[in-house]
Short mmCIF file of C-alpha atoms in Angstrom, two decimals:
data_model
loop_
_atom_site.label_atom_id
_atom_site.label_comp_id
_atom_site.label_asym_id
_atom_site.label_seq_id
_atom_site.Cartn_x
_atom_site.Cartn_y
_atom_site.Cartn_z
CA MET A 1 98.24 48.13 98.33
CA ASN A 2 95.27 50.46 98.24
CA ALA A 3 92.35 48.41 97.98
CA THR A 4 90.32 50.74 95.65
CA PRO A 5 88.80 50.27 92.25
CA SER A 6 91.47 50.19 89.44
CA SER A 7 92.37 52.95 87.24
CA THR A 8 90.04 52.11 84.63
CA ASP A 9 86.86 52.97 86.76
CA HIS A 10 87.95 56.14 88.52
CA ARG A 11 91.24 57.69 87.52
CA ASP A 12 89.96 58.45 83.92
CA HIS A 13 89.09 62.13 85.24
CA THR A 14 91.15 64.97 84.09
CA TYR A 15 91.75 67.77 86.82
CA GLY A 16 94.03 69.83 84.56
CA THR A 17 93.43 72.80 82.41
CA ASP A 18 91.06 71.36 79.92
CA HIS A 19 88.64 70.15 82.51
CA ALA A 20 89.31 72.99 84.69
CA TYR A 21 87.87 76.10 82.97
CA GLY A 22 85.97 75.30 79.86
CA THR A 23 85.68 78.10 77.29
CA ALA A 24 85.85 81.95 77.94
CA THR A 25 82.44 82.10 76.94
CA ASP A 26 81.07 79.88 79.43
CA ARG A 27 78.10 81.06 81.24
CA THR A 28 76.21 80.13 84.36
CA GLU A 29 72.74 81.65 83.97
CA PRO A 30 69.72 80.34 82.21
CA ALA A 31 69.12 80.97 78.51
CA ASP A 32 66.23 83.22 79.51
CA ARG A 33 68.03 86.52 80.39
CA GLU A 34 64.84 88.30 81.31
CA GLY A 35 63.88 85.95 83.82
CA ARG A 36 67.43 84.99 85.32
CA THR A 37 68.69 86.41 88.46
CA VAL A 38 70.58 89.58 88.52
CA HIS A 39 73.47 89.04 90.60
CA LEU A 40 75.16 92.29 91.68
CA ASP A 41 77.04 90.57 94.52
CA THR A 42 80.38 89.28 93.11
CA ALA A 43 82.10 91.01 95.98
CA GLY A 44 80.47 88.83 98.30
CA TRP A 45 80.15 85.66 96.36
CA GLY A 46 81.44 85.49 92.93
CA THR A 47 79.20 82.71 90.83
CA MET A 48 81.15 79.97 89.83
CA PRO A 49 81.52 79.24 86.13
CA ALA A 50 79.79 76.08 85.22
CA ALA A 51 82.96 74.12 84.52
CA VAL A 52 84.29 75.10 88.04
CA ARG A 53 81.13 74.16 89.80
CA ALA A 54 81.06 70.91 87.84
CA LEU A 55 84.84 70.16 89.04
CA VAL A 56 84.04 70.82 92.57
CA ALA A 57 80.98 68.72 92.72
CA ASP A 58 83.03 66.09 91.03
CA CYS A 59 85.58 66.14 93.68
CA ALA A 60 83.42 66.09 96.62
CA SER A 61 81.55 63.18 95.14
CA ARG A 62 84.79 61.29 94.56
CA GLU A 63 86.05 62.03 97.97
CA ASP A 64 82.77 60.68 99.55
CA ARG A 65 83.23 57.53 97.42
CA TYR A 66 86.84 56.68 97.66
CA GLY A 67 87.93 58.90 100.65
CA PRO A 68 90.26 61.99 101.06
CA HIS A 69 93.43 60.30 100.66
CA GLU A 70 92.58 58.85 97.17
CA LEU A 71 91.39 62.19 96.07
CA GLU A 72 94.43 63.93 97.20
CA GLU A 73 96.44 61.24 95.39
CA ASP A 74 94.42 61.96 92.14
CA LEU A 75 94.98 65.90 92.85
CA GLU A 76 98.60 65.72 93.68
CA ASP A 77 99.96 67.80 90.60
CA VAL A 78 97.09 70.35 91.28
CA LEU A 79 97.93 70.82 95.05
CA ARG A 80 101.56 70.65 94.80
CA THR A 81 102.23 72.38 91.59
CA GLU A 82 99.70 73.75 89.38
CA VAL A 83 97.70 76.00 91.59
CA HIS A 84 100.95 77.54 92.76
CA GLU A 85 102.05 78.37 89.28
CA ARG A 86 98.69 79.90 88.51
CA LEU A 87 98.99 81.95 91.53
CA GLY A 88 102.41 83.13 90.78
CA ALA A 89 101.27 84.06 87.28
CA LEU A 90 98.38 86.11 88.82
CA LEU A 91 100.32 87.93 91.27
CA GLY A 92 103.50 88.57 89.41
CA VAL A 93 105.67 86.42 91.83
CA PRO A 94 107.54 82.95 91.82
CA ALA A 95 105.29 80.22 92.46
CA ALA A 96 107.29 79.06 95.28
CA ASP A 97 106.54 82.08 97.30
CA THR A 98 102.73 81.34 97.13
CA ALA A 99 100.50 79.52 99.79
CA VAL A 100 97.06 78.34 99.72
CA VAL A 101 95.00 79.12 102.74
CA THR A 102 91.31 78.95 103.78
CA ASP A 103 90.88 82.82 103.77
CA ALA A 104 92.65 85.85 103.63
CA ALA A 105 91.71 87.19 107.32
CA GLY A 106 93.21 84.13 108.61
CA ALA A 107 96.42 84.31 106.62
CA PHE A 108 96.91 87.86 107.87
CA ASP A 109 96.23 86.80 111.59
CA ALA A 110 98.63 83.75 111.25
CA LEU A 111 101.57 86.03 110.13
CA VAL A 112 100.75 88.96 112.69
CA SER A 113 100.76 86.41 115.43
CA ARG A 114 104.22 85.65 114.95
CA LEU A 115 105.51 89.34 114.54
CA ALA A 116 107.27 90.94 117.48
CA PRO A 117 107.84 94.65 117.13
CA GLY A 118 109.27 96.36 120.06
CA ARG A 119 107.59 98.48 122.69
CA GLY A 120 106.64 101.65 121.13
CA GLU A 121 107.31 100.86 117.67
CA ARG A 122 104.74 101.90 115.06
CA VAL A 123 102.10 99.98 113.23
CA TRP A 124 100.05 101.69 110.58
CA THR A 125 96.69 100.82 109.23
CA THR A 126 93.88 102.88 107.40
CA PRO A 127 90.24 103.72 107.91
CA TYR A 128 89.28 101.21 105.34
CA GLU A 129 90.53 98.21 107.37
CA SER A 130 88.52 95.41 107.91
CA ALA A 131 87.21 94.35 111.50
CA ALA A 132 89.11 91.08 111.23
CA ARG A 133 92.56 92.61 110.30
CA LEU A 134 91.89 95.31 112.82
CA THR A 135 91.32 92.44 115.52
CA ALA A 136 94.87 91.08 114.71
CA LEU A 137 96.41 94.46 114.80
CA TYR A 138 95.07 95.45 118.43
CA ALA A 139 95.98 91.79 119.36
CA LEU A 140 99.52 92.48 118.28
CA ARG A 141 99.38 95.97 120.19
CA ASP A 142 98.30 94.21 123.46
CA ARG A 143 100.94 91.53 123.11
CA THR A 144 103.87 93.60 122.19
CA ARG A 145 102.83 97.35 123.36
CA CYS A 146 103.53 98.70 120.04
CA THR A 147 101.37 101.84 118.72
CA VAL A 148 98.61 101.29 116.24
CA GLU A 149 98.38 104.44 114.03
CA VAL A 150 95.66 105.25 111.51
CA VAL A 151 96.97 106.92 108.41
CA PRO A 152 94.52 110.01 107.74
CA LEU A 153 92.53 110.56 104.76
CA ARG A 154 92.38 113.58 102.44
CA GLU A 155 89.10 115.66 101.89
CA ASP A 156 88.40 113.65 98.92
CA GLY A 157 88.65 110.18 100.86
CA ASP A 158 91.86 109.19 99.44
CA LEU A 159 94.62 108.33 101.79
CA ASP A 160 97.16 111.16 102.73
CA LEU A 161 100.45 109.96 101.02
CA GLU A 162 102.22 113.21 101.95
CA TRP A 163 101.35 112.40 105.49
CA MET A 164 102.98 108.96 105.08
CA ALA A 165 105.97 110.24 103.46
CA ARG A 166 106.61 112.85 106.23
CA HIS A 167 106.23 110.35 108.98
CA ILE A 168 107.57 107.16 107.94
CA GLY A 169 110.73 105.94 109.74
CA ASP A 170 112.51 102.73 110.70
CA ASP A 171 110.26 102.57 113.96
CA VAL A 172 107.31 101.67 111.70
CA ALA A 173 107.18 97.83 111.81
CA LEU A 174 104.07 97.02 109.92
CA VAL A 175 102.05 98.75 107.43
CA SER A 176 98.68 97.15 106.51
CA VAL A 177 96.51 98.58 103.67
CA VAL A 178 93.63 97.12 101.82
CA HIS A 179 93.73 97.56 97.96
CA VAL A 180 89.55 97.73 97.65
CA PRO A 181 87.98 97.78 100.77
CA SER A 182 84.64 95.89 101.62
CA GLY A 183 82.46 98.71 102.38
CA CYS A 184 83.04 100.88 99.44
CA GLY A 185 84.68 100.98 95.91
CA ILE A 186 87.74 103.03 96.62
CA VAL A 187 91.04 101.75 94.99
CA ASN A 188 93.80 102.57 97.06
CA PRO A 189 97.21 103.44 95.68
CA VAL A 190 99.20 100.41 96.69
CA GLU A 191 101.90 100.80 94.41
CA GLU A 192 102.58 104.37 95.26
CA ILE A 193 102.42 103.33 99.05
CA GLY A 194 105.15 100.78 98.24
CA GLN A 195 107.51 103.17 96.73
CA ILE A 196 107.18 105.31 99.87
CA LEU A 197 107.95 102.41 102.28
CA ALA A 198 110.80 100.60 100.05
CA PRO A 199 113.68 101.93 101.80
CA TYR A 200 112.51 101.26 105.12
CA ARG A 201 112.40 97.98 107.22
CA CYS A 202 108.75 97.76 107.73
CA VAL A 203 106.63 94.68 106.57
CA TYR A 204 104.03 95.75 104.11
CA ALA A 205 100.79 93.68 104.02
CA VAL A 206 98.35 94.18 101.35
CA ASP A 207 94.66 92.71 101.58
CA ALA A 208 93.60 91.84 97.85
CA SER A 209 90.37 89.96 98.79
CA TYR A 210 88.12 92.62 96.73
CA SER A 211 90.68 93.28 94.01
CA ALA A 212 92.15 90.14 92.82
CA GLY A 213 90.11 89.22 89.62
CA GLN A 214 88.82 92.68 88.87
CA LEU A 215 91.94 94.62 89.04
CA PRO A 216 95.67 93.97 88.12
CA VAL A 217 97.35 92.80 91.10
CA ASP A 218 101.22 92.51 90.97
CA ALA A 219 102.80 91.85 94.24
CA GLY A 220 106.46 92.48 92.54
CA ARG A 221 105.30 95.95 91.45
CA ILE A 222 103.39 96.67 94.90
CA GLY A 223 106.51 95.96 96.72
CA CYS A 224 104.69 94.09 99.49
CA GLN A 225 105.95 91.34 101.80
CA LEU A 226 102.48 89.99 102.36
CA LEU A 227 99.67 89.74 99.93
CA THR A 228 96.52 87.80 100.71
CA GLY A 229 93.26 87.27 99.10
CA ASP A 230 89.90 85.21 98.97
CA GLY A 231 89.26 82.86 96.16
CA TRP A 232 85.52 83.06 96.19
CA ARG A 233 84.98 86.79 95.34
CA PHE A 234 85.99 88.08 91.94
CA LEU A 235 87.98 85.15 91.12
CA ARG A 236 84.84 83.22 91.32
CA GLY A 237 86.24 80.12 93.05
CA PRO A 238 84.66 77.91 95.79
CA TYR A 239 84.32 79.02 99.32
CA ALA A 240 86.80 78.20 102.18
CA VAL A 241 90.04 78.85 100.08
CA GLY A 242 92.33 81.75 99.60
CA PHE A 243 95.73 82.42 98.91
CA ALA A 244 98.77 84.46 99.92
CA PHE A 245 102.31 85.66 98.59
CA LEU A 246 104.90 85.79 101.34
CA ALA A 247 108.43 87.25 101.03
CA PRO A 248 111.02 84.65 101.68
CA ARG A 249 112.05 86.12 104.99
CA LEU A 250 108.38 85.76 106.18
CA ARG A 251 108.03 82.27 104.94
CA ALA A 252 109.26 80.63 108.27
CA ALA A 253 107.15 82.47 110.56
CA PHE A 254 103.89 82.00 108.46
CA GLU A 255 104.48 78.11 108.19
CA ASP A 256 104.86 77.87 111.84
CA ALA A 257 101.65 79.38 112.48
CA ALA A 258 99.86 77.86 109.62
CA ALA A 259 100.77 74.50 110.91
CA HIS A 260 98.44 75.03 113.75
CA ARG A 261 95.37 76.05 111.30
CA PRO A 262 93.08 74.12 109.41
CA LEU A 263 94.10 73.67 105.86
CA PRO A 264 91.39 74.29 102.80
CA PRO A 265 89.69 71.16 101.61
CA ASN A 266 91.37 69.46 98.47
CA ALA A 267 88.19 69.92 96.32
CA ALA A 268 88.16 73.78 97.16
CA VAL A 269 91.83 73.98 96.24
CA ALA A 270 91.10 72.29 92.85
CA GLY A 271 88.14 74.53 92.40
CA LEU A 272 90.56 77.50 92.93
CA ASN A 273 92.87 76.11 90.48
CA ALA A 274 90.03 75.63 87.86
CA ALA A 275 88.76 79.51 88.50
CA LEU A 276 92.29 80.65 87.87
CA ALA A 277 92.53 78.84 84.63
CA HIS A 278 89.10 80.20 83.58
CA HIS A 279 90.07 83.70 84.77
CA THR A 280 93.43 83.54 82.46
CA ALA A 281 91.37 82.38 79.73
CA THR A 282 88.78 85.22 79.95
CA THR A 283 91.25 87.77 80.59
CA ALA A 284 93.13 86.79 77.39
CA THR A 285 89.93 87.26 75.22
CA THR A 286 88.96 90.49 76.89
CA ALA A 287 92.43 92.15 77.38
CA THR A 288 91.54 94.89 74.81
CA THR A 289 87.77 95.31 75.75
CA VAL A 290 87.11 98.24 77.91
CA THR A 291 83.34 98.55 77.21
CA ALA A 292 81.08 95.50 76.21
CA ALA A 293 78.76 95.52 73.46
CA ALA A 294 75.26 96.64 74.03
CA ASP A 295 73.91 93.08 74.80
CA GLY A 296 77.22 91.65 76.35
CA PRO A 297 79.15 91.36 79.29
CA ALA A 298 81.31 94.35 80.47
CA GLY A 299 84.66 92.64 80.68
CA LEU A 300 86.46 91.06 83.37
CA ALA A 301 84.58 92.68 86.30
CA GLY A 302 81.99 94.79 84.43
CA GLN A 303 83.95 98.16 85.04
CA GLY A 304 82.67 99.44 81.97
CA LEU A 305 79.24 99.37 83.62
CA LEU A 306 80.21 101.28 86.63
CA PRO A 307 78.96 104.66 85.24
CA ALA A 308 75.63 103.05 84.23
CA LEU A 309 75.18 101.47 87.83
CA ARG A 310 76.08 104.81 89.51
CA ALA A 311 73.59 106.58 87.48
CA ALA A 312 70.82 104.05 88.18
CA VAL A 313 71.53 104.70 91.89
CA GLU A 314 71.75 108.59 91.63
CA GLU A 315 68.45 108.66 89.60
CA CYS A 316 66.63 107.17 92.60
CA PRO A 317 64.96 109.56 95.01
CA GLY A 318 66.39 109.67 98.34
CA THR A 319 69.76 107.47 97.53
CA GLU A 320 73.22 108.53 98.66
CA LEU A 321 76.36 107.28 97.26
CA ILE A 322 79.16 106.00 99.65
CA ALA A 323 82.05 106.67 97.02
CA PRO A 324 85.02 108.38 98.65
CA GLY A 325 88.22 108.52 96.52
CA ARG A 326 89.19 109.44 92.98
CA VAL A 327 89.60 106.21 91.63
CA GLN A 328 86.65 103.64 92.06
CA SER A 329 86.56 99.97 91.32
CA ALA A 330 83.50 97.59 90.44
CA ILE A 331 81.93 97.96 93.77
CA LEU A 332 79.52 100.69 94.60
CA ALA A 333 78.08 101.35 98.01
CA PHE A 334 74.87 103.35 98.56
CA ARG A 335 72.24 104.08 101.22
CA HIS A 336 68.65 105.61 101.41
CA ARG A 337 67.94 108.17 103.72
CA ASP A 338 64.67 107.11 105.02
CA LEU A 339 64.68 103.22 104.22
CA PRO A 340 66.52 100.60 105.97
CA ALA A 341 69.03 99.00 104.06
CA ALA A 342 67.89 95.43 105.09
CA LEU A 343 64.19 96.19 103.83
CA VAL A 344 65.44 97.41 100.41
CA ARG A 345 67.86 94.17 100.16
CA ARG A 346 65.07 92.01 100.94
CA ARG A 347 62.66 93.97 98.36
CA LEU A 348 65.20 93.96 95.59
CA ALA A 349 65.79 90.09 96.14
CA ALA A 350 61.98 89.66 95.61
CA ARG A 351 62.32 91.17 92.47
CA GLY A 352 65.23 88.99 91.41
CA VAL A 353 67.98 91.28 92.11
CA VAL A 354 70.77 90.29 94.76
CA VAL A 355 72.90 92.96 96.37
CA TRP A 356 74.69 92.83 99.68
CA LYS A 357 73.83 94.75 102.99
CA THR A 358 77.00 96.11 104.73
CA VAL A 359 77.08 97.22 108.47
CA ALA A 360 79.23 99.73 110.26
CA GLN A 361 81.20 97.33 112.18
CA GLU A 362 82.58 95.52 108.99
CA THR A 363 84.92 98.87 108.63
CA PRO A 364 84.49 100.12 112.19
CA LEU A 365 86.93 103.08 111.24
CA HIS A 366 85.19 104.36 108.10
CA LEU A 367 81.35 103.72 107.78
CA PRO A 368 80.51 105.15 111.28
CA ARG A 369 82.31 108.25 110.61
CA SER A 370 80.60 108.56 107.22
CA GLY A 371 77.19 108.62 109.35
CA ALA A 372 76.22 105.24 108.05
CA THR A 373 75.60 102.50 110.25
CA THR A 374 74.03 100.29 107.26
CA ALA A 375 74.46 100.66 103.55
CA LEU A 376 73.88 98.45 100.48
CA ARG A 377 76.61 97.36 98.11
CA ALA A 378 76.31 96.36 94.55
CA SER A 379 79.27 94.98 92.72
CA LEU A 380 79.69 93.85 88.98
CA GLY A 381 80.71 90.63 87.51
CA PRO A 382 82.03 89.49 84.16
CA ASP A 383 78.54 88.53 83.21
CA THR A 384 76.92 91.51 84.27
CA THR A 385 74.95 93.15 81.36
CA PRO A 386 73.56 96.61 80.59
CA GLN A 387 70.29 94.97 80.60
CA ASP A 388 71.06 93.79 84.20
CA ILE A 389 71.85 97.28 85.20
CA ALA A 390 68.58 98.64 83.70
CA ARG A 391 66.68 95.84 85.57
CA PHE A 392 68.35 96.97 88.96
CA GLY A 393 67.60 100.61 88.44
CA ARG A 394 63.86 99.82 87.69
CA ALA A 395 63.81 97.42 90.77
CA LEU A 396 65.23 100.18 92.92
CA ARG A 397 62.82 102.55 91.95
CA GLU A 398 60.18 100.57 92.40
CA VAL A 399 61.05 99.55 95.90
CA VAL A 400 61.74 103.00 97.18
CA ARG A 401 58.45 104.20 95.53
CA GLU A 402 56.26 101.50 97.27
CA GLU A 403 57.83 101.62 100.57
CA THR A 404 57.99 105.38 100.85
CA ALA A 405 54.23 105.56 99.89
CA GLY A 406 53.52 102.90 102.56
CA ALA A 407 55.33 104.86 105.10
CA GLN A 408 53.29 107.91 104.25
CA ARG A 409 50.19 106.33 104.41
CA PRO A 410 48.00 107.30 107.57
CA ARG A 411 47.81 104.66 110.05
CA PRO A 412 44.60 103.83 111.95
CA ALA A 413 44.45 105.36 115.55
CA ARG A 414 45.26 102.60 118.17
CA THR A 415 42.56 101.94 120.50
CA LEU A 416 43.75 101.10 124.25
CA PRO A 417 41.98 98.27 126.14
CA PRO A 418 39.50 99.23 128.74
CA ALA A 419 40.89 99.32 132.42
CA PRO A 420 40.38 96.24 134.31
CA THR A 421 37.37 96.75 136.82
CA PRO A 422 38.55 96.49 140.67
CA VAL A 423 37.28 93.38 142.16
CA LEU A 424 37.58 91.62 145.67
CA ALA A 425 40.64 89.81 146.37
CA SER A 426 38.90 86.34 146.57
CA ALA A 427 37.72 86.85 143.16
CA PRO A 428 39.75 85.84 139.92
CA ALA A 429 41.10 88.95 138.14
CA PRO A 430 39.32 89.15 134.68
CA VAL A 431 41.60 88.62 131.59
CA PRO A 432 41.69 91.60 129.75
CA PRO A 433 40.54 91.92 126.12
CA ALA A 434 43.12 91.32 123.77
CA GLY A 435 44.28 94.35 121.98
CA PRO A 436 46.94 95.27 119.23
CA ARG A 437 50.39 94.26 120.62
CA PRO A 438 52.80 97.22 120.77
CA ARG A 439 55.24 96.95 117.95
CA PRO A 440 59.09 96.69 119.31
CA SER A 441 61.31 99.24 118.63
CA ALA A 442 63.37 99.47 115.41
CA ARG A 443 66.55 97.31 115.48
CA ARG A 444 69.55 99.02 116.01
CA HIS A 445 73.13 98.14 114.77
CA LEU A 446 75.95 97.84 117.05
CA THR A 447 78.88 100.08 116.09
CA LEU A 448 82.09 98.83 117.22
CA CYS A 449 84.38 101.66 118.30
CA PRO A 450 88.19 100.45 118.78
CA THR A 451 89.97 101.76 121.65
CA PRO A 452 92.80 104.14 120.61
#
């Protein structure tokens, strides 16, 4: 018998729906909206709703007190059934075809490591692919001697679907497409691609890490055999937990690979379940909302505020948008022609505005070709308000004005220390007077250039 306290002193906690998500109007920011941090990095780390954060903290506390096995027993229904039912509802697939993983990139790598395309067979990727998934694809190429091809872009930045339709064949073994990439806000037409690929035998893998929670993601309509995502971005769950949908024919290969990889913590899985419940409740209350009221949030992922966010960037002198494609999500990438992205990010953070700095090696087939080695990324969330966008715009203009003025301010002439006077070999050499230390050269970012 387990020698733990009885159910009367620690089994009275509820980990199901009522405890999980609270109300649809739950907010995590302080009451003083003018003084709160403006969080424009939902794509990097979505702020957990208060009820989700409280549940994760409670699970961690109980695991520390009673041990992981006791917590797993308490969460059995959540871990084995409830979270999979919620994932199935989110992705439009049977609950039995879903899996809980630590992260999307790890799940993709796990499956790809078990694929065995023939020598010379083709694997398709896109210029918007992440470095992590490219690493898995290049490892597959080196192991099996298949060929990795990059789907070309049209002039407007969209994927060339006509090229895909002309070149698809049964020698294409795998097609990897990211729904929304990390480095910009383009929405790739994953459903249209699925229709092109449907008659052929290839495995169609979609990365929904940056789309799940802000856009509809229906794996059944997409027609993919693998769909992966992270739970801590627009779904606003805890870190170190993600999800996957697998077609039945891939289940055995995936489970064989996943058996040798770490599992997400039980507290994180419970948090993901709570975040999914909160997302469902919020979706129900905002299903018909396209644009928010003047003083309220702008829907699930704030898409209604994207034009205002774009205008705030364009109105700032010296900024350039990185926004390829005709359809955009709640992510906007941009850079300044003269100021380093890291400097702008730090100055914005000092003013209470959080954005993300992205670097070229995160999407090595896209950003370097666009001429950007670093850029800034702002992403909207369900709690983003018009006031937040206005504050971001003011802060960005202030940063650019101050830093540009500082760069144009004349610097005092540098004086070199006098040359040391020659002395006899027996005499100690004099110490030269201290002078200004030369400034190190500006930091440069390494850009990864994948082999063909």
